[in-house]
Tab-separated table of C-alpha atoms in Angstrom:
chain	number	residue	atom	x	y	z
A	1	UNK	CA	13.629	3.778	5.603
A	2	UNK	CA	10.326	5.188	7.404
A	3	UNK	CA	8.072	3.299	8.716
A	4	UNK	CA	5.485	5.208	6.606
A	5	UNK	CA	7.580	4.261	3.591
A	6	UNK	CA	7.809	0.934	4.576
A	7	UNK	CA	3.647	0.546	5.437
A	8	UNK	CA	3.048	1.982	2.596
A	9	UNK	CA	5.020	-0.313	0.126
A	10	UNK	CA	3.507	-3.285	2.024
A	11	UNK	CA	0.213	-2.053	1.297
A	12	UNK	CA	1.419	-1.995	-2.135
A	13	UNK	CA	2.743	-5.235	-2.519
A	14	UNK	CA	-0.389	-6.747	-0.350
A	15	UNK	CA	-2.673	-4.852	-3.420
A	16	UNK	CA	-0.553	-6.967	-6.134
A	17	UNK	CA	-0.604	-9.825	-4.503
A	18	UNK	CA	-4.431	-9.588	-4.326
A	19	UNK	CA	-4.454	-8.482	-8.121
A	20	UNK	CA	-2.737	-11.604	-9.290
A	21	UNK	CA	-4.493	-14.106	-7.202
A	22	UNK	CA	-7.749	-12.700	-8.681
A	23	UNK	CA	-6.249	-11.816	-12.549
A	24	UNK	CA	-5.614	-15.512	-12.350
A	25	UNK	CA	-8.773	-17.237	-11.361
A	26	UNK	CA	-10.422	-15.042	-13.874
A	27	UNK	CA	-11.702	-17.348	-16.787
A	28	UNK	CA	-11.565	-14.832	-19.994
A	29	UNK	CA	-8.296	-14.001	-21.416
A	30	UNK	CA	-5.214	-15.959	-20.740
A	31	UNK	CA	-2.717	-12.945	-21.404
A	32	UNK	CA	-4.507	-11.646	-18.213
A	33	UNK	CA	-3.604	-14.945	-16.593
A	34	UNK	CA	0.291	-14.436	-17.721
A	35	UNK	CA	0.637	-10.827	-16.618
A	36	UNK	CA	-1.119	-11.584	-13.446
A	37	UNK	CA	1.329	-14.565	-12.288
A	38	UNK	CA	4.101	-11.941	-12.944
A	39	UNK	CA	2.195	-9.839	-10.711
A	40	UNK	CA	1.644	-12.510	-7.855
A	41	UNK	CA	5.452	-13.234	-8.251
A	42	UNK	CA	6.931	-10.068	-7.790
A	43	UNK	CA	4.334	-8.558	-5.351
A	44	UNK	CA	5.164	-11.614	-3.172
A	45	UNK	CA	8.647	-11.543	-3.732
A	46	UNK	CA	8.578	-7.595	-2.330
A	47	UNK	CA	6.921	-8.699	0.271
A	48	UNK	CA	8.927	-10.927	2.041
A	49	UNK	CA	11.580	-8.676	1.227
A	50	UNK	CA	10.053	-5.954	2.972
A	51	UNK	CA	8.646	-7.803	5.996
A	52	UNK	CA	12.326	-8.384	6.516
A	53	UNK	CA	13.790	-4.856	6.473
A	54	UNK	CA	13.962	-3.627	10.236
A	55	UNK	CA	11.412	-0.838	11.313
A	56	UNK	CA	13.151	2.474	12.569
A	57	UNK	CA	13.484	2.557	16.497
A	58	UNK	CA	12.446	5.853	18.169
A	59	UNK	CA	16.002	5.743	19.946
A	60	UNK	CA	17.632	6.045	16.894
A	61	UNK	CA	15.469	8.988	15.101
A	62	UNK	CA	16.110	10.578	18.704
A	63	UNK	CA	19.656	9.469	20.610
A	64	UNK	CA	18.387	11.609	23.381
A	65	UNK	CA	16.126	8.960	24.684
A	66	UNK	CA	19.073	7.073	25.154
A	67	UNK	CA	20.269	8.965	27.576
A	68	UNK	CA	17.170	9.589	29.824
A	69	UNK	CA	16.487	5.462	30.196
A	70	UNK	CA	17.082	4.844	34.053
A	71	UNK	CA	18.818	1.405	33.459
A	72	UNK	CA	22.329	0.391	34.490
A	73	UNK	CA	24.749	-1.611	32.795
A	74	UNK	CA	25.073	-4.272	35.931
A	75	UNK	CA	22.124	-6.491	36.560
A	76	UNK	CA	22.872	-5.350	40.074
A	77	UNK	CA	21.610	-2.054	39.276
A	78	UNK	CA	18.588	-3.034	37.579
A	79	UNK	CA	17.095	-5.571	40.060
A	80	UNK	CA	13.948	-4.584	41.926
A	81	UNK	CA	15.562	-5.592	45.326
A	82	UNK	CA	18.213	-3.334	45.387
A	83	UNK	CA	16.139	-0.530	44.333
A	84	UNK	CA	13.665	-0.774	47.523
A	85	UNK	CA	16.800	-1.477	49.841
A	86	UNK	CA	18.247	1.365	52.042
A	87	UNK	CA	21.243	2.317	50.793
């Protein structure tokens, strides 16, 4: 998935979730109450499933990146003293 897909079902489920919590501290009808505890439940429930699912990397949507990174494999290679050493 997108991380525009993904923001934008959080936002989603972040709207429910305020929907219920206020459709059930309202003091009028008690159907309201009902279908608003559904709507806590589910919105939160979509929630944390969401806030789980991994965001895209850029390295993935582009493997060319991959390829341009100056970093070895070694930790030789990557240390900062063997870099300003003469070779």
């Amino acid at each position: 998935m997108s991380a525009k897909i993904i923001g934008t079902i959080t936002r989603l489920c972040i709207a429910g979730i305020m929907l219920g919590i206020v459709g059930m501290i309202q003091p009028f009808m008690f159907d309201l109450f009902r279908y608003s505890f559904l709507l806590l439940l589910f919105s939160t429930l979509a929630f944390i499933i969401v806030s789980h699912l991994p965001e895209p990397s850029s390295a993935s949507a582009n493997p060319d990146v991959l390829q341009e990174l100056p970093i070895g494999l070694s930790s030789s290679e990557n240390s900062i003293d063997n870099r300003n050493s003469p070779a």
